[in-house]
């Protein structure tokens, strides 16, 4: 097993546990974004074919778009509830 | 352990736990919370389709499952507007 | 289909199964809408990883294109639902003042 693959796997496990255990919502979104990047890297390393790069790029673009949408909604909800002016 | 057997049992576990979560989960009187809990048994059905190699059924189910969310959201918001 | 042969354990199915189990517990136990949507995103990432580890690449591309659309629809619906609930509560709390 490769060293890079093992390192990405350990990072993914640690970040997945921290997504479940953290209470703050903004910090949780940050760890989720890191985990999406790790899964995209694992997909690109798992498939030994040029098609794997296409799948990894599609998943990367989709997860980044979705995380941006969640971050925008968190800002709007916090402004609606009146705490935190950002 | 083989990945196919593991995926099949994971799908069964997700189906049972998701149904129990929809029926007696926390704050189940809110219809939006119940709609978000409904997504878990749908994902369990997707895993069972994946374990039995039904590719076309999996693609159709994923595409329809994102369309049915639109109808449910529209219905919940309309109901909440009518009750106000 | 034999995926995990040649002795060593594969890492992508392991991470995906971990994500699915943690996400299933997290979606049910959280009560705020945005926490549930974040955990749903987590769960869908696990599903895409498991589809890729079965070598169904076309299904994986379709899932990763369709899934942000569903998330954006859920977010817009939850924002409008929170706004309607707050507006109705404020209006009903203002009603006795008008009734005096």
mmCIF file of C-alpha atoms in Angstrom:
data_model
loop_
_atom_site.group_PDB
_atom_site.id
_atom_site.type_symbol
_atom_site.label_atom_id
_atom_site.label_comp_id
_atom_site.label_asym_id
_atom_site.label_seq_id
_atom_site.Cartn_x
_atom_site.Cartn_y
_atom_site.Cartn_z
ATOM 1 C CA UNK A 1 0.000 0.000 0.000
ATOM 2 C CA UNK A 2 1.178 3.446 -0.907
ATOM 3 C CA UNK A 3 2.229 5.956 1.736
ATOM 4 C CA UNK A 4 0.166 8.737 0.138
ATOM 5 C CA UNK A 5 -2.957 6.536 0.119
ATOM 6 C CA UNK A 6 -2.466 5.608 3.785
ATOM 7 C CA UNK A 7 -1.958 9.263 4.764
ATOM 8 C CA UNK A 8 -5.127 10.369 2.950
ATOM 9 C CA UNK A 9 -7.077 7.528 4.571
ATOM 10 C CA UNK A 10 -5.939 8.482 8.088
ATOM 11 C CA UNK A 11 -6.789 12.152 7.423
ATOM 12 C CA UNK A 12 -10.220 11.126 6.154
ATOM 13 C CA UNK A 13 -10.982 9.031 9.251
ATOM 14 C CA UNK A 14 -9.899 11.793 11.653
ATOM 15 C CA UNK A 15 -11.878 14.460 9.802
ATOM 16 C CA UNK A 16 -14.963 12.218 9.642
ATOM 17 C CA UNK A 17 -14.897 11.721 13.404
ATOM 18 C CA UNK A 18 -14.493 15.465 13.942
ATOM 19 C CA UNK A 19 -17.498 16.226 11.706
ATOM 20 C CA UNK A 20 -19.618 14.034 13.966
ATOM 21 C CA UNK A 21 -18.284 15.350 17.278
ATOM 22 C CA UNK A 22 -18.030 19.126 16.712
ATOM 23 C CA UNK A 23 -20.873 21.321 17.973
ATOM 24 C CA UNK A 24 -20.147 24.516 16.038
ATOM 25 C CA UNK A 25 -21.885 24.544 12.652
ATOM 26 C CA UNK A 26 -19.380 26.637 10.675
ATOM 27 C CA UNK A 27 -16.450 24.496 11.867
ATOM 28 C CA UNK A 28 -18.391 21.360 10.920
ATOM 29 C CA UNK A 29 -18.852 22.692 7.378
ATOM 30 C CA UNK A 30 -15.093 23.333 7.143
ATOM 31 C CA UNK A 31 -14.289 19.724 8.101
ATOM 32 C CA UNK A 32 -16.913 18.478 5.618
ATOM 33 C CA UNK A 33 -15.173 20.362 2.813
ATOM 34 C CA UNK A 34 -11.844 18.752 3.774
ATOM 35 C CA UNK A 35 -13.450 15.299 3.769
ATOM 36 C CA UNK A 36 -14.910 15.887 0.285
ATOM 37 C CA UNK A 37 -11.421 16.734 -1.010
ATOM 38 C CA UNK A 38 -10.018 13.566 0.609
ATOM 39 C CA UNK A 39 -12.705 11.356 -0.980
ATOM 40 C CA UNK A 40 -12.058 12.970 -4.372
ATOM 41 C CA UNK A 41 -8.335 12.185 -4.039
ATOM 42 C CA UNK A 42 -9.106 8.584 -3.026
ATOM 43 C CA UNK A 43 -11.355 8.163 -6.104
ATOM 44 C CA UNK A 44 -8.611 9.488 -8.392
ATOM 45 C CA UNK A 45 -6.058 7.107 -6.830
ATOM 46 C CA UNK A 46 -8.371 4.060 -6.810
ATOM 47 C CA UNK A 47 -9.266 3.908 -10.543
ATOM 48 C CA UNK A 48 -6.224 3.129 -12.717
ATOM 49 C CA UNK A 49 -7.724 4.703 -15.848
ATOM 50 C CA UNK A 50 -8.257 8.201 -17.355
ATOM 51 C CA UNK A 51 -11.998 7.832 -16.662
ATOM 52 C CA UNK A 52 -11.247 7.997 -12.930
ATOM 53 C CA UNK A 53 -9.933 11.521 -13.368
ATOM 54 C CA UNK A 54 -13.217 12.563 -14.986
ATOM 55 C CA UNK A 55 -15.232 11.070 -12.107
ATOM 56 C CA UNK A 56 -12.999 12.762 -9.529
ATOM 57 C CA UNK A 57 -13.310 16.125 -11.312
ATOM 58 C CA UNK A 58 -17.106 15.826 -11.514
ATOM 59 C CA UNK A 59 -17.372 14.943 -7.815
ATOM 60 C CA UNK A 60 -14.980 17.753 -6.884
ATOM 61 C CA UNK A 61 -17.002 20.380 -8.784
ATOM 62 C CA UNK A 62 -20.317 19.120 -7.411
ATOM 63 C CA UNK A 63 -19.190 18.957 -3.784
ATOM 64 C CA UNK A 64 -17.593 22.414 -3.948
ATOM 65 C CA UNK A 65 -20.798 23.907 -5.389
ATOM 66 C CA UNK A 66 -22.883 22.268 -2.694
ATOM 67 C CA UNK A 67 -20.580 23.419 0.128
ATOM 68 C CA UNK A 68 -20.737 26.994 -1.171
ATOM 69 C CA UNK A 69 -24.529 26.828 -1.194
ATOM 70 C CA UNK A 70 -24.566 25.558 2.415
ATOM 71 C CA UNK A 71 -22.175 28.322 3.526
ATOM 72 C CA UNK A 72 -24.325 31.024 1.909
ATOM 73 C CA UNK A 73 -27.436 29.636 3.622
ATOM 74 C CA UNK A 74 -25.670 29.525 7.022
ATOM 75 C CA UNK A 75 -24.822 33.225 6.632
ATOM 76 C CA UNK A 76 -28.399 34.104 5.738
ATOM 77 C CA UNK A 77 -29.854 32.086 8.634
ATOM 78 C CA UNK A 78 -27.450 33.676 11.136
ATOM 79 C CA UNK A 79 -28.388 37.134 9.876
ATOM 80 C CA UNK A 80 -32.066 36.196 10.137
ATOM 81 C CA UNK A 81 -31.719 34.978 13.697
ATOM 82 C CA UNK A 82 -29.943 38.199 14.618
ATOM 83 C CA UNK A 83 -26.679 36.946 16.101
ATOM 84 C CA UNK A 84 -23.427 37.632 14.274
ATOM 85 C CA UNK A 85 -23.398 40.303 11.564
ATOM 86 C CA UNK A 86 -21.482 38.430 8.881
ATOM 87 C CA UNK B 1 -14.996 -9.708 4.110
ATOM 88 C CA UNK B 2 -16.405 -9.330 0.617
ATOM 89 C CA UNK B 3 -17.594 -5.884 -0.388
ATOM 90 C CA UNK B 4 -20.857 -7.092 -1.974
ATOM 91 C CA UNK B 5 -22.080 -8.835 1.193
ATOM 92 C CA UNK B 6 -20.988 -5.835 3.257
ATOM 93 C CA UNK B 7 -22.908 -3.421 1.003
ATOM 94 C CA UNK B 8 -26.032 -5.619 1.130
ATOM 95 C CA UNK B 9 -26.112 -5.783 4.930
ATOM 96 C CA UNK B 10 -25.316 -2.056 5.183
ATOM 97 C CA UNK B 11 -28.336 -1.355 2.968
ATOM 98 C CA UNK B 12 -30.574 -3.494 5.196
ATOM 99 C CA UNK B 13 -29.299 -1.739 8.340
ATOM 100 C CA UNK B 14 -29.863 1.681 6.768
ATOM 101 C CA UNK B 15 -33.399 0.718 5.705
ATOM 102 C CA UNK B 16 -34.380 -0.501 9.194
ATOM 103 C CA UNK B 17 -32.723 2.357 11.133
ATOM 104 C CA UNK B 18 -34.056 4.995 8.742
ATOM 105 C CA UNK B 19 -37.613 3.708 9.053
ATOM 106 C CA UNK B 20 -37.329 3.664 12.863
ATOM 107 C CA UNK B 21 -35.911 7.201 12.749
ATOM 108 C CA UNK B 22 -38.827 8.418 10.621
ATOM 109 C CA UNK B 23 -41.391 6.816 12.931
ATOM 110 C CA UNK B 24 -40.002 7.695 16.377
ATOM 111 C CA UNK B 25 -37.093 10.077 15.878
ATOM 112 C CA UNK B 26 -36.608 13.397 17.708
ATOM 113 C CA UNK B 27 -38.932 16.304 16.727
ATOM 114 C CA UNK B 28 -40.960 14.258 14.302
ATOM 115 C CA UNK B 29 -43.989 16.595 14.359
ATOM 116 C CA UNK B 30 -42.185 19.020 12.043
ATOM 117 C CA UNK B 31 -42.838 17.925 8.429
ATOM 118 C CA UNK B 32 -39.465 19.223 7.206
ATOM 119 C CA UNK B 33 -37.545 17.083 9.704
ATOM 120 C CA UNK B 34 -39.566 14.080 8.606
ATOM 121 C CA UNK B 35 -38.798 14.809 4.953
ATOM 122 C CA UNK B 36 -35.071 14.951 5.722
ATOM 123 C CA UNK B 37 -35.319 11.656 7.634
ATOM 124 C CA UNK B 38 -37.028 10.048 4.617
ATOM 125 C CA UNK B 39 -33.749 10.368 2.650
ATOM 126 C CA UNK B 40 -32.050 7.628 4.692
ATOM 127 C CA UNK B 41 -34.326 4.667 3.676
ATOM 128 C CA UNK B 42 -34.099 5.906 0.066
ATOM 129 C CA UNK B 43 -30.317 5.657 0.321
ATOM 130 C CA UNK B 44 -30.629 2.167 1.808
ATOM 131 C CA UNK B 45 -32.686 1.104 -1.218
ATOM 132 C CA UNK B 46 -29.947 2.560 -3.443
ATOM 133 C CA UNK B 47 -27.328 0.424 -1.661
ATOM 134 C CA UNK B 48 -29.455 -2.723 -2.124
ATOM 135 C CA UNK B 49 -29.826 -1.952 -5.856
ATOM 136 C CA UNK B 50 -26.041 -1.498 -5.972
ATOM 137 C CA UNK B 51 -25.403 -4.855 -4.311
ATOM 138 C CA UNK B 52 -27.659 -6.718 -6.776
ATOM 139 C CA UNK B 53 -26.015 -5.061 -9.871
ATOM 140 C CA UNK B 54 -29.197 -3.334 -11.061
ATOM 141 C CA UNK B 55 -27.515 -0.411 -12.833
ATOM 142 C CA UNK B 56 -30.503 1.001 -14.738
ATOM 143 C CA UNK B 57 -32.785 0.824 -11.699
ATOM 144 C CA UNK B 58 -30.121 2.633 -9.639
ATOM 145 C CA UNK B 59 -29.763 5.452 -12.187
ATOM 146 C CA UNK B 60 -33.527 5.930 -12.492
ATOM 147 C CA UNK B 61 -34.038 5.887 -8.729
ATOM 148 C CA UNK B 62 -31.315 8.479 -8.108
ATOM 149 C CA UNK B 63 -32.714 10.787 -10.803
ATOM 150 C CA UNK B 64 -36.307 10.487 -9.583
ATOM 151 C CA UNK B 65 -35.356 10.882 -5.913
ATOM 152 C CA UNK B 66 -34.033 14.388 -6.564
ATOM 153 C CA UNK B 67 -37.227 15.312 -8.420
ATOM 154 C CA UNK B 68 -39.606 14.100 -5.722
ATOM 155 C CA UNK B 69 -37.878 16.399 -3.193
ATOM 156 C CA UNK B 70 -39.052 19.396 -5.244
ATOM 157 C CA UNK B 71 -42.691 18.275 -5.087
ATOM 158 C CA UNK B 72 -42.553 17.613 -1.336
ATOM 159 C CA UNK B 73 -40.871 20.967 -0.568
ATOM 160 C CA UNK B 74 -43.478 22.782 -2.650
ATOM 161 C CA UNK B 75 -46.295 20.968 -0.826
ATOM 162 C CA UNK B 76 -44.887 21.666 2.667
ATOM 163 C CA UNK B 77 -44.395 25.378 1.975
ATOM 164 C CA UNK B 78 -47.883 25.703 0.449
ATOM 165 C CA UNK B 79 -49.415 23.981 3.485
ATOM 166 C CA UNK B 80 -47.538 26.278 5.850
ATOM 167 C CA UNK B 81 -48.708 29.333 3.901
ATOM 168 C CA UNK B 82 -52.324 28.189 3.979
ATOM 169 C CA UNK B 83 -52.312 27.535 7.725
ATOM 170 C CA UNK B 84 -50.973 31.003 8.598
ATOM 171 C CA UNK C 1 -17.306 -9.310 -8.844
ATOM 172 C CA UNK C 2 -14.196 -9.552 -6.730
ATOM 173 C CA UNK C 3 -12.908 -6.142 -5.748
ATOM 174 C CA UNK C 4 -10.742 -6.629 -2.712
ATOM 175 C CA UNK C 5 -8.565 -9.458 -3.957
ATOM 176 C CA UNK C 6 -4.751 -9.783 -3.987
ATOM 177 C CA UNK C 7 -4.566 -9.816 -0.218
ATOM 178 C CA UNK C 8 -4.409 -6.179 0.841
ATOM 179 C CA UNK C 9 -7.413 -4.306 2.125
ATOM 180 C CA UNK C 10 -8.750 -1.497 -0.085
ATOM 181 C CA UNK C 11 -9.131 1.915 1.479
ATOM 182 C CA UNK C 12 -11.946 3.577 -0.499
ATOM 183 C CA UNK C 13 -14.757 1.108 0.478
ATOM 184 C CA UNK C 14 -13.631 1.304 4.116
ATOM 185 C CA UNK C 15 -13.837 5.121 4.195
ATOM 186 C CA UNK C 16 -17.190 5.043 2.366
ATOM 187 C CA UNK C 17 -18.756 2.533 4.786
ATOM 188 C CA UNK C 18 -17.477 4.617 7.715
ATOM 189 C CA UNK C 19 -19.032 7.761 6.190
ATOM 190 C CA UNK C 20 -22.386 6.026 5.636
ATOM 191 C CA UNK C 21 -22.627 4.630 9.195
ATOM 192 C CA UNK C 22 -21.624 7.924 10.859
ATOM 193 C CA UNK C 23 -23.937 9.918 8.574
ATOM 194 C CA UNK C 24 -26.950 7.677 9.284
ATOM 195 C CA UNK C 25 -26.595 8.255 13.026
ATOM 196 C CA UNK C 26 -25.925 11.970 12.510
ATOM 197 C CA UNK C 27 -28.950 12.694 10.293
ATOM 198 C CA UNK C 28 -31.362 11.105 12.760
ATOM 199 C CA UNK C 29 -29.936 12.587 15.977
ATOM 200 C CA UNK C 30 -29.449 16.238 14.912
ATOM 201 C CA UNK C 31 -32.506 18.476 15.061
ATOM 202 C CA UNK C 32 -31.560 21.720 13.310
ATOM 203 C CA UNK C 33 -32.226 21.790 9.544
ATOM 204 C CA UNK C 34 -28.754 22.900 8.456
ATOM 205 C CA UNK C 35 -27.051 20.248 10.602
ATOM 206 C CA UNK C 36 -29.235 17.610 8.976
ATOM 207 C CA UNK C 37 -28.421 18.887 5.483
ATOM 208 C CA UNK C 38 -24.668 18.895 6.257
ATOM 209 C CA UNK C 39 -24.903 15.297 7.498
ATOM 210 C CA UNK C 40 -26.906 14.369 4.365
ATOM 211 C CA UNK C 41 -24.073 15.724 2.221
ATOM 212 C CA UNK C 42 -21.661 13.558 4.257
ATOM 213 C CA UNK C 43 -23.870 10.495 3.609
ATOM 214 C CA UNK C 44 -24.050 11.137 -0.143
ATOM 215 C CA UNK C 45 -20.264 11.393 -0.329
ATOM 216 C CA UNK C 46 -20.090 7.918 1.144
ATOM 217 C CA UNK C 47 -22.603 6.640 -1.421
ATOM 218 C CA UNK C 48 -20.573 8.027 -4.339
ATOM 219 C CA UNK C 49 -17.394 6.446 -2.976
ATOM 220 C CA UNK C 50 -19.119 3.074 -2.687
ATOM 221 C CA UNK C 51 -20.495 3.340 -6.255
ATOM 222 C CA UNK C 52 -16.987 4.124 -7.556
ATOM 223 C CA UNK C 53 -15.541 1.140 -5.697
ATOM 224 C CA UNK C 54 -17.975 -1.092 -7.678
ATOM 225 C CA UNK C 55 -16.531 0.434 -10.932
ATOM 226 C CA UNK C 56 -19.877 1.907 -12.043
ATOM 227 C CA UNK C 57 -18.350 5.134 -13.345
ATOM 228 C CA UNK C 58 -21.344 6.413 -15.344
ATOM 229 C CA UNK C 59 -23.655 6.099 -12.356
ATOM 230 C CA UNK C 60 -21.064 7.953 -10.255
ATOM 231 C CA UNK C 61 -20.901 10.838 -12.763
ATOM 232 C CA UNK C 62 -24.711 11.082 -12.865
ATOM 233 C CA UNK C 63 -24.961 11.004 -9.065
ATOM 234 C CA UNK C 64 -22.341 13.701 -8.589
ATOM 235 C CA UNK C 65 -24.124 15.934 -11.131
ATOM 236 C CA UNK C 66 -27.653 15.403 -9.776
ATOM 237 C CA UNK C 67 -26.871 15.570 -6.049
ATOM 238 C CA UNK C 68 -26.002 19.351 -5.771
ATOM 239 C CA UNK C 69 -29.325 20.149 -7.461
ATOM 240 C CA UNK C 70 -31.178 18.278 -4.723
ATOM 241 C CA UNK C 71 -29.082 19.991 -2.029
ATOM 242 C CA UNK C 72 -29.772 23.463 -3.453
ATOM 243 C CA UNK C 73 -33.519 22.727 -3.609
ATOM 244 C CA UNK C 74 -33.470 21.552 0.028
ATOM 245 C CA UNK C 75 -31.539 24.656 1.132
ATOM 246 C CA UNK C 76 -33.894 27.107 -0.613
ATOM 247 C CA UNK C 77 -36.896 25.275 0.821
ATOM 248 C CA UNK C 78 -35.481 25.274 4.360
ATOM 249 C CA UNK C 79 -34.643 28.997 4.158
ATOM 250 C CA UNK C 80 -38.172 29.858 3.032
ATOM 251 C CA UNK C 81 -39.665 27.560 5.692
ATOM 252 C CA UNK C 82 -37.652 29.202 8.505
ATOM 253 C CA UNK C 83 -38.634 32.656 7.205
ATOM 254 C CA UNK C 84 -42.353 31.744 7.054
ATOM 255 C CA UNK C 85 -42.281 30.261 10.571
ATOM 256 C CA UNK C 86 -40.549 33.342 12.043
ATOM 257 C CA UNK C 87 -42.864 35.730 10.191
ATOM 258 C CA UNK C 88 -45.973 33.930 11.410
ATOM 259 C CA UNK C 89 -44.736 33.860 15.031
ATOM 260 C CA UNK C 90 -43.906 37.583 14.984
ATOM 261 C CA UNK C 91 -47.263 38.398 13.425
ATOM 262 C CA UNK C 92 -49.191 36.347 15.975
ATOM 263 C CA UNK C 93 -47.238 37.962 18.844
ATOM 264 C CA UNK C 94 -48.089 41.400 17.439
ATOM 265 C CA UNK C 95 -51.812 40.625 17.259
ATOM 266 C CA UNK C 96 -52.741 41.180 20.965
ATOM 267 C CA UNK C 97 -51.068 44.611 20.841
ATOM 268 C CA UNK C 98 -53.309 45.521 17.928
ATOM 269 C CA UNK C 99 -56.318 44.095 19.730
ATOM 270 C CA UNK C 100 -56.016 46.450 22.697
#
